[in-house]
Amino acid sequence: MIIKSLDLKSANDMLPKRDIDGNKGTFGKVLLICGSRNMVGCCVLATEGTLRSGAGLVTLAFPDVLYNSLTSRLTENLFLPLTSDDRGFVDYTAVPTILESAEKADVVMVGCGLGTGFAPSLITTSLIENCSKPLILDADSINCLSLCPQYLKKAKSPILLTPHPGEMARLTAKSIEEVESNRFEITADFCKEYNVNVLLKGHETIICNSEADTVYINKTGNTGLSKGGAGDLLSGIIAGLTPAFKGDLFKSAVLGAFVHGLSADMLKNEFSEYSMLPTDCAKALPKVYSIIEKGVID
């Protein structure tokens, strides 16, 4: 297994150059499927992370009970309100609409705040079995999948999972302590068995490719990211980068983790690790990308 990490120079080398003749269509279409009645902010953070990371057209699919809240907070994306059930989750009847929309996108991200139970599980497994586009599974989609990870073997497209240690423990039927004590081995074994890419969050996040022969250790970031919403922002950043990498989820995850962590490192002195919020990190993304493009910190 090859173990690597990015620094500012290698991040600059990895960041795809923008086509001077590109437009909002050629810079990628991203579909985000997020949210529930009690999970509104995740939609905002994921969308802002995607928009700030280069995607040309971003569509946010969400339960229609959130319409007024989201349309008052987001402006640059497209909205796809979906029928919601009595719990405020996306209803299972929305699956055909989701699958149709997924085929129009270049990359799909699902799971942030989606909830668990029948409908979220059906949405997740339906995408795994039917979506032909690169698929990012986060948060509740991982929790739904933990009941039957074998569904991953039915995938029609490349997949990236972005679990924190608790989600990885549920996914592998191990304890959190086991996961944290054997991060490399457990992640690599899972990638190899299910032919998926995995980004395991935590101090020095690790990103393993589907062949389990290359792992990146992310050296950026600090405890300021240890707050609800940080993972939603990360998934959005990765989704936004994926079209630029021509659908390569592994490279998108490697650079996305670096960008995410660097946003927190930039804010550490001004905001402190105690007080910084994921929204602060989202606002810092333009500066982060500017630094990576230049290859130097001003």
PDB file of C-alpha atoms in Angstrom:
ATOM      1  CA  MET A   1       0.000   0.000   0.000  1.00  0.00           C
ATOM      2  CA  ILE A   2       1.267   3.446  -0.965  1.00  0.00           C
ATOM      3  CA  ILE A   3       0.740   6.122   1.710  1.00  0.00           C
ATOM      4  CA  LYS A   4       0.822   9.771   0.660  1.00  0.00           C
ATOM      5  CA  SER A   5      -0.198  13.213   1.837  1.00  0.00           C
ATOM      6  CA  LEU A   6      -0.733  16.581   0.180  1.00  0.00           C
ATOM      7  CA  ASP A   7       1.120  19.789   0.881  1.00  0.00           C
ATOM      8  CA  LEU A   8       0.379  23.145  -0.693  1.00  0.00           C
ATOM      9  CA  LYS A   9       2.555  22.470  -3.742  1.00  0.00           C
ATOM     10  CA  SER A  10       1.049  19.055  -4.451  1.00  0.00           C
ATOM     11  CA  ALA A  11      -2.444  20.482  -3.889  1.00  0.00           C
ATOM     12  CA  ASN A  12      -1.635  23.148  -6.468  1.00  0.00           C
ATOM     13  CA  ASP A  13      -0.454  20.455  -8.872  1.00  0.00           C
ATOM     14  CA  MET A  14      -3.595  18.382  -8.289  1.00  0.00           C
ATOM     15  CA  LEU A  15      -6.142  21.184  -8.667  1.00  0.00           C
ATOM     16  CA  PRO A  16      -7.518  20.948 -12.240  1.00  0.00           C
ATOM     17  CA  LYS A  17      -7.039  24.056 -14.345  1.00  0.00           C
ATOM     18  CA  ARG A  18     -10.217  25.813 -15.494  1.00  0.00           C
ATOM     19  CA  ASP A  19     -10.960  25.687 -19.216  1.00  0.00           C
ATOM     20  CA  ILE A  20     -11.012  29.258 -20.522  1.00  0.00           C
ATOM     21  CA  ASP A  21     -13.799  28.234 -22.928  1.00  0.00           C
ATOM     22  CA  GLY A  22     -15.827  26.465 -20.226  1.00  0.00           C
ATOM     23  CA  ASN A  23     -19.351  27.369 -19.159  1.00  0.00           C
ATOM     24  CA  LYS A  24     -21.809  26.395 -16.420  1.00  0.00           C
ATOM     25  CA  GLY A  25     -22.702  23.241 -18.337  1.00  0.00           C
ATOM     26  CA  THR A  26     -19.150  22.063 -18.935  1.00  0.00           C
ATOM     27  CA  PHE A  27     -18.062  22.793 -15.358  1.00  0.00           C
ATOM     28  CA  GLY A  28     -20.387  20.111 -14.103  1.00  0.00           C
ATOM     29  CA  LYS A  29     -23.888  19.392 -12.882  1.00  0.00           C
ATOM     30  CA  VAL A  30     -24.223  18.215  -9.300  1.00  0.00           C
ATOM     31  CA  LEU A  31     -27.290  16.758  -7.602  1.00  0.00           C
ATOM     32  CA  LEU A  32     -27.458  16.958  -3.792  1.00  0.00           C
ATOM     33  CA  ILE A  33     -30.155  14.987  -1.949  1.00  0.00           C
ATOM     34  CA  CYS A  34     -30.301  16.250   1.607  1.00  0.00           C
ATOM     35  CA  GLY A  35     -32.359  17.330   4.544  1.00  0.00           C
ATOM     36  CA  SER A  36     -35.369  16.628   6.714  1.00  0.00           C
ATOM     37  CA  ARG A  37     -37.615  18.704   8.981  1.00  0.00           C
ATOM     38  CA  ASN A  38     -35.058  18.749  11.802  1.00  0.00           C
ATOM     39  CA  MET A  39     -32.001  18.956   9.535  1.00  0.00           C
ATOM     40  CA  VAL A  40     -32.112  22.157   7.517  1.00  0.00           C
ATOM     41  CA  GLY A  41     -28.626  23.599   7.897  1.00  0.00           C
ATOM     42  CA  CYS A  42     -26.984  20.560   6.308  1.00  0.00           C
ATOM     43  CA  CYS A  43     -28.662  21.477   3.013  1.00  0.00           C
ATOM     44  CA  VAL A  44     -27.211  24.984   3.158  1.00  0.00           C
ATOM     45  CA  LEU A  45     -23.681  23.890   4.071  1.00  0.00           C
ATOM     46  CA  ALA A  46     -23.529  21.118   1.484  1.00  0.00           C
ATOM     47  CA  THR A  47     -24.842  23.427  -1.231  1.00  0.00           C
ATOM     48  CA  GLU A  48     -22.439  26.246  -0.372  1.00  0.00           C
ATOM     49  CA  GLY A  49     -19.509  23.823  -0.310  1.00  0.00           C
ATOM     50  CA  THR A  50     -20.469  22.545  -3.758  1.00  0.00           C
ATOM     51  CA  LEU A  51     -21.001  25.977  -5.266  1.00  0.00           C
ATOM     52  CA  ARG A  52     -17.719  27.285  -3.835  1.00  0.00           C
ATOM     53  CA  SER A  53     -15.793  24.324  -5.282  1.00  0.00           C
ATOM     54  CA  GLY A  54     -16.248  24.940  -8.977  1.00  0.00           C
ATOM     55  CA  ALA A  55     -19.453  23.169 -10.026  1.00  0.00           C
ATOM     56  CA  GLY A  56     -21.379  24.960 -12.772  1.00  0.00           C
ATOM     57  CA  LEU A  57     -24.937  23.900 -11.930  1.00  0.00           C
ATOM     58  CA  VAL A  58     -26.002  22.624  -8.527  1.00  0.00           C
ATOM     59  CA  THR A  59     -29.446  21.159  -7.855  1.00  0.00           C
ATOM     60  CA  LEU A  60     -30.584  20.676  -4.276  1.00  0.00           C
ATOM     61  CA  ALA A  61     -33.251  17.998  -3.832  1.00  0.00           C
ATOM     62  CA  PHE A  62     -34.973  18.206  -0.438  1.00  0.00           C
ATOM     63  CA  PRO A  63     -38.286  17.497   1.342  1.00  0.00           C
ATOM     64  CA  ASP A  64     -40.806  20.140   0.327  1.00  0.00           C
ATOM     65  CA  VAL A  65     -41.514  21.103   3.953  1.00  0.00           C
ATOM     66  CA  LEU A  66     -38.177  22.957   3.878  1.00  0.00           C
ATOM     67  CA  TYR A  67     -39.003  25.053   0.815  1.00  0.00           C
ATOM     68  CA  ASN A  68     -39.481  28.456   2.476  1.00  0.00           C
ATOM     69  CA  SER A  69     -36.486  28.038   4.765  1.00  0.00           C
ATOM     70  CA  LEU A  70     -34.091  27.001   2.010  1.00  0.00           C
ATOM     71  CA  THR A  71     -35.196  29.383  -0.718  1.00  0.00           C
ATOM     72  CA  SER A  72     -34.680  32.280   1.683  1.00  0.00           C
ATOM     73  CA  ARG A  73     -31.085  31.236   2.391  1.00  0.00           C
ATOM     74  CA  LEU A  74     -29.764  29.952  -0.942  1.00  0.00           C
ATOM     75  CA  THR A  75     -29.703  31.789  -4.262  1.00  0.00           C
ATOM     76  CA  GLU A  76     -27.241  30.335  -6.780  1.00  0.00           C
ATOM     77  CA  ASN A  77     -28.515  26.739  -6.963  1.00  0.00           C
ATOM     78  CA  LEU A  78     -31.557  25.074  -8.498  1.00  0.00           C
ATOM     79  CA  PHE A  79     -34.260  23.692  -6.201  1.00  0.00           C
ATOM     80  CA  LEU A  80     -35.930  20.315  -6.512  1.00  0.00           C
ATOM     81  CA  PRO A  81     -38.579  20.029  -3.758  1.00  0.00           C
ATOM     82  CA  LEU A  82     -39.675  16.452  -3.167  1.00  0.00           C
ATOM     83  CA  THR A  83     -42.833  15.125  -1.553  1.00  0.00           C
ATOM     84  CA  SER A  84     -42.310  14.732   2.195  1.00  0.00           C
ATOM     85  CA  ASP A  85     -43.885  12.269   4.611  1.00  0.00           C
ATOM     86  CA  ASP A  86     -45.462  13.013   7.995  1.00  0.00           C
ATOM     87  CA  ARG A  87     -42.035  12.914   9.674  1.00  0.00           C
ATOM     88  CA  GLY A  88     -40.655  15.597   7.414  1.00  0.00           C
ATOM     89  CA  PHE A  89     -38.460  13.139   5.487  1.00  0.00           C
ATOM     90  CA  VAL A  90     -38.411  12.739   1.710  1.00  0.00           C
ATOM     91  CA  ASP A  91     -41.244  10.318   0.884  1.00  0.00           C
ATOM     92  CA  TYR A  92     -40.538   6.993  -0.827  1.00  0.00           C
ATOM     93  CA  THR A  93     -42.737   8.071  -3.789  1.00  0.00           C
ATOM     94  CA  ALA A  94     -40.006  10.562  -4.752  1.00  0.00           C
ATOM     95  CA  VAL A  95     -37.600   7.775  -5.780  1.00  0.00           C
ATOM     96  CA  PRO A  96     -38.460   7.875  -9.535  1.00  0.00           C
ATOM     97  CA  THR A  97     -37.920  11.659  -9.602  1.00  0.00           C
ATOM     98  CA  ILE A  98     -34.607  11.276  -7.805  1.00  0.00           C
ATOM     99  CA  LEU A  99     -33.372   8.577 -10.197  1.00  0.00           C
ATOM    100  CA  GLU A 100     -34.414  10.619 -13.229  1.00  0.00           C
ATOM    101  CA  SER A 101     -32.624  13.696 -11.887  1.00  0.00           C
ATOM    102  CA  ALA A 102     -29.524  11.677 -11.019  1.00  0.00           C
ATOM    103  CA  GLU A 103     -29.043  10.645 -14.641  1.00  0.00           C
ATOM    104  CA  LYS A 104     -28.996  14.302 -15.684  1.00  0.00           C
ATOM    105  CA  ALA A 105     -26.183  15.081 -13.256  1.00  0.00           C
ATOM    106  CA  ASP A 106     -22.441  14.463 -13.467  1.00  0.00           C
ATOM    107  CA  VAL A 107     -22.183  13.499  -9.795  1.00  0.00           C
ATOM    108  CA  VAL A 108     -24.706  12.749  -7.051  1.00  0.00           C
ATOM    109  CA  MET A 109     -24.331  13.222  -3.303  1.00  0.00           C
ATOM    110  CA  VAL A 110     -26.917  11.805  -0.897  1.00  0.00           C
ATOM    111  CA  GLY A 111     -27.356  11.452   2.830  1.00  0.00           C
ATOM    112  CA  CYS A 112     -26.801  14.708   4.710  1.00  0.00           C
ATOM    113  CA  GLY A 113     -29.694  15.006   7.176  1.00  0.00           C
ATOM    114  CA  LEU A 114     -31.795  12.585   5.155  1.00  0.00           C
ATOM    115  CA  GLY A 115     -32.917  10.567   8.170  1.00  0.00           C
ATOM    116  CA  THR A 116     -33.202   6.815   8.569  1.00  0.00           C
ATOM    117  CA  GLY A 117     -35.987   4.322   8.067  1.00  0.00           C
ATOM    118  CA  PHE A 118     -37.778   2.914   5.039  1.00  0.00           C
ATOM    119  CA  ALA A 119     -37.799   5.914   2.682  1.00  0.00           C
ATOM    120  CA  PRO A 120     -34.180   7.079   3.227  1.00  0.00           C
ATOM    121  CA  SER A 121     -33.011   3.464   2.908  1.00  0.00           C
ATOM    122  CA  LEU A 122     -34.971   2.995  -0.312  1.00  0.00           C
ATOM    123  CA  ILE A 123     -33.541   6.218  -1.753  1.00  0.00           C
ATOM    124  CA  THR A 124     -29.999   5.117  -0.891  1.00  0.00           C
ATOM    125  CA  THR A 125     -30.258   1.558  -2.200  1.00  0.00           C
ATOM    126  CA  SER A 126     -32.138   2.659  -5.337  1.00  0.00           C
ATOM    127  CA  LEU A 127     -29.331   5.059  -6.205  1.00  0.00           C
ATOM    128  CA  ILE A 128     -26.689   2.401  -5.580  1.00  0.00           C
ATOM    129  CA  GLU A 129     -28.475  -0.092  -7.828  1.00  0.00           C
ATOM    130  CA  ASN A 130     -29.561   2.283 -10.596  1.00  0.00           C
ATOM    131  CA  CYS A 131     -27.459   5.442 -10.726  1.00  0.00           C
ATOM    132  CA  SER A 132     -24.809   5.393 -13.456  1.00  0.00           C
ATOM    133  CA  LYS A 133     -23.065   8.554 -12.215  1.00  0.00           C
ATOM    134  CA  PRO A 134     -20.367   8.866  -9.527  1.00  0.00           C
ATOM    135  CA  LEU A 135     -22.124   8.611  -6.176  1.00  0.00           C
ATOM    136  CA  ILE A 136     -21.122  10.085  -2.806  1.00  0.00           C
ATOM    137  CA  LEU A 137     -22.760   8.493   0.242  1.00  0.00           C
ATOM    138  CA  ASP A 138     -22.637  10.498   3.457  1.00  0.00           C
ATOM    139  CA  ALA A 139     -24.191  10.550   6.917  1.00  0.00           C
ATOM    140  CA  ASP A 140     -27.654   8.971   7.021  1.00  0.00           C
ATOM    141  CA  SER A 141     -27.164   7.132   3.745  1.00  0.00           C
ATOM    142  CA  ILE A 142     -24.231   5.376   5.399  1.00  0.00           C
ATOM    143  CA  ASN A 143     -26.359   4.639   8.449  1.00  0.00           C
ATOM    144  CA  CYS A 144     -29.090   3.194   6.236  1.00  0.00           C
ATOM    145  CA  LEU A 145     -26.522   1.137   4.363  1.00  0.00           C
ATOM    146  CA  SER A 146     -25.046  -0.262   7.574  1.00  0.00           C
ATOM    147  CA  LEU A 147     -28.054  -2.586   7.797  1.00  0.00           C
ATOM    148  CA  CYS A 148     -26.926  -4.288   4.586  1.00  0.00           C
ATOM    149  CA  PRO A 149     -23.582  -3.114   3.144  1.00  0.00           C
ATOM    150  CA  GLN A 150     -23.839  -5.927   0.578  1.00  0.00           C
ATOM    151  CA  TYR A 151     -25.900  -3.515  -1.525  1.00  0.00           C
ATOM    152  CA  LEU A 152     -22.622  -1.857  -2.469  1.00  0.00           C
ATOM    153  CA  LYS A 153     -21.784  -4.902  -4.584  1.00  0.00           C
ATOM    154  CA  LYS A 154     -24.753  -4.034  -6.807  1.00  0.00           C
ATOM    155  CA  ALA A 155     -23.396  -0.591  -7.666  1.00  0.00           C
ATOM    156  CA  LYS A 156     -23.441   0.578 -11.287  1.00  0.00           C
ATOM    157  CA  SER A 157     -21.066   3.479 -10.729  1.00  0.00           C
ATOM    158  CA  PRO A 158     -18.015   4.533  -8.678  1.00  0.00           C
ATOM    159  CA  ILE A 159     -18.863   5.200  -5.032  1.00  0.00           C
ATOM    160  CA  LEU A 160     -17.285   7.240  -2.240  1.00  0.00           C
ATOM    161  CA  LEU A 161     -18.362   6.835   1.381  1.00  0.00           C
ATOM    162  CA  THR A 162     -17.460   9.557   3.895  1.00  0.00           C
ATOM    163  CA  PRO A 163     -18.035   8.091   7.375  1.00  0.00           C
ATOM    164  CA  HIS A 164     -16.925   9.371  10.743  1.00  0.00           C
ATOM    165  CA  PRO A 165     -15.656   6.652  13.133  1.00  0.00           C
ATOM    166  CA  GLY A 166     -19.123   5.982  14.550  1.00  0.00           C
ATOM    167  CA  GLU A 167     -20.613   5.493  11.093  1.00  0.00           C
ATOM    168  CA  MET A 168     -17.685   3.305  10.070  1.00  0.00           C
ATOM    169  CA  ALA A 169     -18.219   1.200  13.177  1.00  0.00           C
ATOM    170  CA  ARG A 170     -21.872   0.654  12.284  1.00  0.00           C
ATOM    171  CA  LEU A 171     -20.948  -0.066   8.678  1.00  0.00           C
ATOM    172  CA  THR A 172     -18.412  -2.734   9.622  1.00  0.00           C
ATOM    173  CA  ALA A 173     -20.186  -4.104  12.741  1.00  0.00           C
ATOM    174  CA  LYS A 174     -17.190  -3.171  14.887  1.00  0.00           C
ATOM    175  CA  SER A 175     -16.756  -0.913  17.884  1.00  0.00           C
ATOM    176  CA  ILE A 176     -15.580   2.669  17.541  1.00  0.00           C
ATOM    177  CA  GLU A 177     -12.507   1.687  19.538  1.00  0.00           C
ATOM    178  CA  GLU A 178     -11.676  -1.045  17.014  1.00  0.00           C
ATOM    179  CA  VAL A 179     -12.079   1.377  14.112  1.00  0.00           C
ATOM    180  CA  GLU A 180      -9.891   4.020  15.715  1.00  0.00           C
ATOM    181  CA  SER A 181      -7.208   1.477  16.620  1.00  0.00           C
ATOM    182  CA  ASN A 182      -7.059  -0.025  13.118  1.00  0.00           C
ATOM    183  CA  ARG A 183      -8.044   2.819  10.815  1.00  0.00           C
ATOM    184  CA  PHE A 184      -5.854   1.799   7.866  1.00  0.00           C
ATOM    185  CA  GLU A 185      -6.530  -1.921   7.967  1.00  0.00           C
ATOM    186  CA  ILE A 186     -10.300  -1.680   8.477  1.00  0.00           C
ATOM    187  CA  THR A 187     -10.701   1.001   5.806  1.00  0.00           C
ATOM    188  CA  ALA A 188      -8.544  -0.819   3.257  1.00  0.00           C
ATOM    189  CA  ASP A 189     -10.326  -4.121   3.862  1.00  0.00           C
ATOM    190  CA  PHE A 190     -13.706  -2.464   3.370  1.00  0.00           C
ATOM    191  CA  CYS A 191     -12.594  -0.729   0.165  1.00  0.00           C
ATOM    192  CA  LYS A 192     -11.233  -3.952  -1.250  1.00  0.00           C
ATOM    193  CA  GLU A 193     -14.267  -6.048  -0.324  1.00  0.00           C
ATOM    194  CA  TYR A 194     -16.857  -3.653  -1.747  1.00  0.00           C
ATOM    195  CA  ASN A 195     -14.801  -1.922  -4.472  1.00  0.00           C
ATOM    196  CA  VAL A 196     -15.511   1.565  -3.103  1.00  0.00           C
ATOM    197  CA  ASN A 197     -13.520   4.624  -2.093  1.00  0.00           C
ATOM    198  CA  VAL A 198     -13.678   5.615   1.580  1.00  0.00           C
ATOM    199  CA  LEU A 199     -12.849   8.835   3.375  1.00  0.00           C
ATOM    200  CA  LEU A 200     -12.654   8.071   7.091  1.00  0.00           C
ATOM    201  CA  LYS A 201     -12.949  11.306   9.044  1.00  0.00           C
ATOM    202  CA  GLY A 202     -11.029  12.139  12.191  1.00  0.00           C
ATOM    203  CA  HIS A 203      -7.677  13.523  13.236  1.00  0.00           C
ATOM    204  CA  GLU A 204      -5.592  13.029  10.099  1.00  0.00           C
ATOM    205  CA  THR A 205      -8.489  11.887   7.919  1.00  0.00           C
ATOM    206  CA  ILE A 206      -7.553   8.999   5.645  1.00  0.00           C
ATOM    207  CA  ILE A 207      -8.751   8.510   2.088  1.00  0.00           C
ATOM    208  CA  CYS A 208      -8.425   5.060   0.511  1.00  0.00           C
ATOM    209  CA  ASN A 209      -9.088   4.163  -3.118  1.00  0.00           C
ATOM    210  CA  SER A 210     -11.273   1.296  -4.293  1.00  0.00           C
ATOM    211  CA  GLU A 211      -8.258  -0.912  -5.075  1.00  0.00           C
ATOM    212  CA  ALA A 212      -7.010  -0.386  -1.509  1.00  0.00           C
ATOM    213  CA  ASP A 213      -3.499   0.186  -2.815  1.00  0.00           C
ATOM    214  CA  THR A 214      -3.237   3.941  -2.174  1.00  0.00           C
ATOM    215  CA  VAL A 215      -4.073   5.895   0.967  1.00  0.00           C
ATOM    216  CA  TYR A 216      -3.746   9.613   1.567  1.00  0.00           C
ATOM    217  CA  ILE A 217      -3.399  11.010   5.071  1.00  0.00           C
ATOM    218  CA  ASN A 218      -4.802  14.522   5.305  1.00  0.00           C
ATOM    219  CA  LYS A 219      -2.592  16.801   7.390  1.00  0.00           C
ATOM    220  CA  THR A 220      -4.765  19.924   7.385  1.00  0.00           C
ATOM    221  CA  GLY A 221      -7.527  20.760   9.851  1.00  0.00           C
ATOM    222  CA  ASN A 222      -8.011  21.147  13.589  1.00  0.00           C
ATOM    223  CA  THR A 223     -10.627  20.628  16.301  1.00  0.00           C
ATOM    224  CA  GLY A 224     -12.577  23.652  15.086  1.00  0.00           C
ATOM    225  CA  LEU A 225     -14.097  21.212  12.586  1.00  0.00           C
ATOM    226  CA  SER A 226     -15.459  19.049  15.401  1.00  0.00           C
ATOM    227  CA  LYS A 227     -18.949  20.528  15.145  1.00  0.00           C
ATOM    228  CA  GLY A 228     -22.185  19.505  13.520  1.00  0.00           C
ATOM    229  CA  GLY A 229     -22.297  20.586   9.895  1.00  0.00           C
ATOM    230  CA  ALA A 230     -18.584  20.277   9.137  1.00  0.00           C
ATOM    231  CA  GLY A 231     -19.126  16.935   7.411  1.00  0.00           C
ATOM    232  CA  ASP A 232     -21.925  18.355   5.284  1.00  0.00           C
ATOM    233  CA  LEU A 233     -19.597  21.093   4.088  1.00  0.00           C
ATOM    234  CA  LEU A 234     -16.888  18.519   3.299  1.00  0.00           C
ATOM    235  CA  SER A 235     -19.251  16.377   1.228  1.00  0.00           C
ATOM    236  CA  GLY A 236     -20.335  19.459  -0.685  1.00  0.00           C
ATOM    237  CA  ILE A 237     -16.724  20.430  -1.397  1.00  0.00           C
ATOM    238  CA  ILE A 238     -15.959  16.947  -2.722  1.00  0.00           C
ATOM    239  CA  ALA A 239     -19.112  16.920  -4.857  1.00  0.00           C
ATOM    240  CA  GLY A 240     -18.209  20.311  -6.317  1.00  0.00           C
ATOM    241  CA  LEU A 241     -14.692  19.161  -7.234  1.00  0.00           C
ATOM    242  CA  THR A 242     -15.709  15.855  -8.803  1.00  0.00           C
ATOM    243  CA  PRO A 243     -16.712  17.199 -12.253  1.00  0.00           C
ATOM    244  CA  ALA A 244     -13.335  18.933 -12.561  1.00  0.00           C
ATOM    245  CA  PHE A 245     -11.688  15.565 -11.923  1.00  0.00           C
ATOM    246  CA  LYS A 246     -13.841  13.949 -14.628  1.00  0.00           C
ATOM    247  CA  GLY A 247     -15.700  11.879 -12.057  1.00  0.00           C
ATOM    248  CA  ASP A 248     -12.652  10.651 -10.131  1.00  0.00           C
ATOM    249  CA  LEU A 249     -14.060  10.455  -6.591  1.00  0.00           C
ATOM    250  CA  PHE A 250     -10.758   9.462  -5.013  1.00  0.00           C
ATOM    251  CA  LYS A 251      -8.883  12.530  -6.241  1.00  0.00           C
ATOM    252  CA  SER A 252     -11.861  14.733  -5.383  1.00  0.00           C
ATOM    253  CA  ALA A 253     -11.912  13.366  -1.839  1.00  0.00           C
ATOM    254  CA  VAL A 254      -8.160  13.798  -1.382  1.00  0.00           C
ATOM    255  CA  LEU A 255      -8.171  17.427  -2.469  1.00  0.00           C
ATOM    256  CA  GLY A 256     -11.541  18.088  -0.815  1.00  0.00           C
ATOM    257  CA  ALA A 257     -10.237  16.966   2.580  1.00  0.00           C
ATOM    258  CA  PHE A 258      -7.184  19.201   2.140  1.00  0.00           C
ATOM    259  CA  VAL A 259      -9.363  22.210   1.227  1.00  0.00           C
ATOM    260  CA  HIS A 260     -11.769  21.563   4.094  1.00  0.00           C
ATOM    261  CA  GLY A 261      -8.983  21.319   6.652  1.00  0.00           C
ATOM    262  CA  LEU A 262      -7.111  24.332   5.290  1.00  0.00           C
ATOM    263  CA  SER A 263     -10.220  26.479   5.707  1.00  0.00           C
ATOM    264  CA  ALA A 264     -10.154  25.688   9.442  1.00  0.00           C
ATOM    265  CA  ASP A 265      -6.402  26.234   9.698  1.00  0.00           C
ATOM    266  CA  MET A 266      -6.771  29.676   8.120  1.00  0.00           C
ATOM    267  CA  LEU A 267      -9.382  30.663  10.692  1.00  0.00           C
ATOM    268  CA  LYS A 268      -7.636  29.226  13.748  1.00  0.00           C
ATOM    269  CA  ASN A 269      -5.913  32.403  14.901  1.00  0.00           C
ATOM    270  CA  GLU A 270      -8.799  34.765  14.226  1.00  0.00           C
ATOM    271  CA  PHE A 271     -11.739  32.610  15.322  1.00  0.00           C
ATOM    272  CA  SER A 272     -10.038  30.027  17.584  1.00  0.00           C
ATOM    273  CA  GLU A 273     -10.774  26.321  17.502  1.00  0.00           C
ATOM    274  CA  TYR A 274     -13.441  26.906  20.136  1.00  0.00           C
ATOM    275  CA  SER A 275     -15.489  29.450  18.222  1.00  0.00           C
ATOM    276  CA  MET A 276     -15.156  28.748  14.494  1.00  0.00           C
ATOM    277  CA  LEU A 277     -18.242  27.348  12.792  1.00  0.00           C
ATOM    278  CA  PRO A 278     -18.736  25.380   9.566  1.00  0.00           C
ATOM    279  CA  THR A 279     -20.385  28.493   8.133  1.00  0.00           C
ATOM    280  CA  ASP A 280     -17.145  30.389   8.811  1.00  0.00           C
ATOM    281  CA  CYS A 281     -15.221  27.691   6.947  1.00  0.00           C
ATOM    282  CA  ALA A 282     -17.645  27.906   4.023  1.00  0.00           C
ATOM    283  CA  LYS A 283     -17.069  31.642   3.784  1.00  0.00           C
ATOM    284  CA  ALA A 284     -13.306  31.054   3.821  1.00  0.00           C
ATOM    285  CA  LEU A 285     -13.348  28.746   0.785  1.00  0.00           C
ATOM    286  CA  PRO A 286     -12.692  31.469  -1.828  1.00  0.00           C
ATOM    287  CA  LYS A 287      -9.506  32.435   0.009  1.00  0.00           C
ATOM    288  CA  VAL A 288      -8.497  28.777   0.363  1.00  0.00           C
ATOM    289  CA  TYR A 289      -8.841  28.101  -3.362  1.00  0.00           C
ATOM    290  CA  SER A 290      -6.991  31.319  -4.154  1.00  0.00           C
ATOM    291  CA  ILE A 291      -4.087  30.177  -1.964  1.00  0.00           C
ATOM    292  CA  ILE A 292      -4.018  26.736  -3.610  1.00  0.00           C
ATOM    293  CA  GLU A 293      -4.139  28.262  -7.114  1.00  0.00           C
ATOM    294  CA  LYS A 294      -1.194  30.543  -6.258  1.00  0.00           C
ATOM    295  CA  GLY A 295       0.664  27.803  -4.405  1.00  0.00           C
ATOM    296  CA  VAL A 296       1.640  30.175  -1.601  1.00  0.00           C
ATOM    297  CA  ILE A 297       0.083  31.591   1.538  1.00  0.00           C
ATOM    298  CA  ASP A 298      -0.001  35.386   1.405  1.00  0.00           C
TER     299      ASP A 298
END
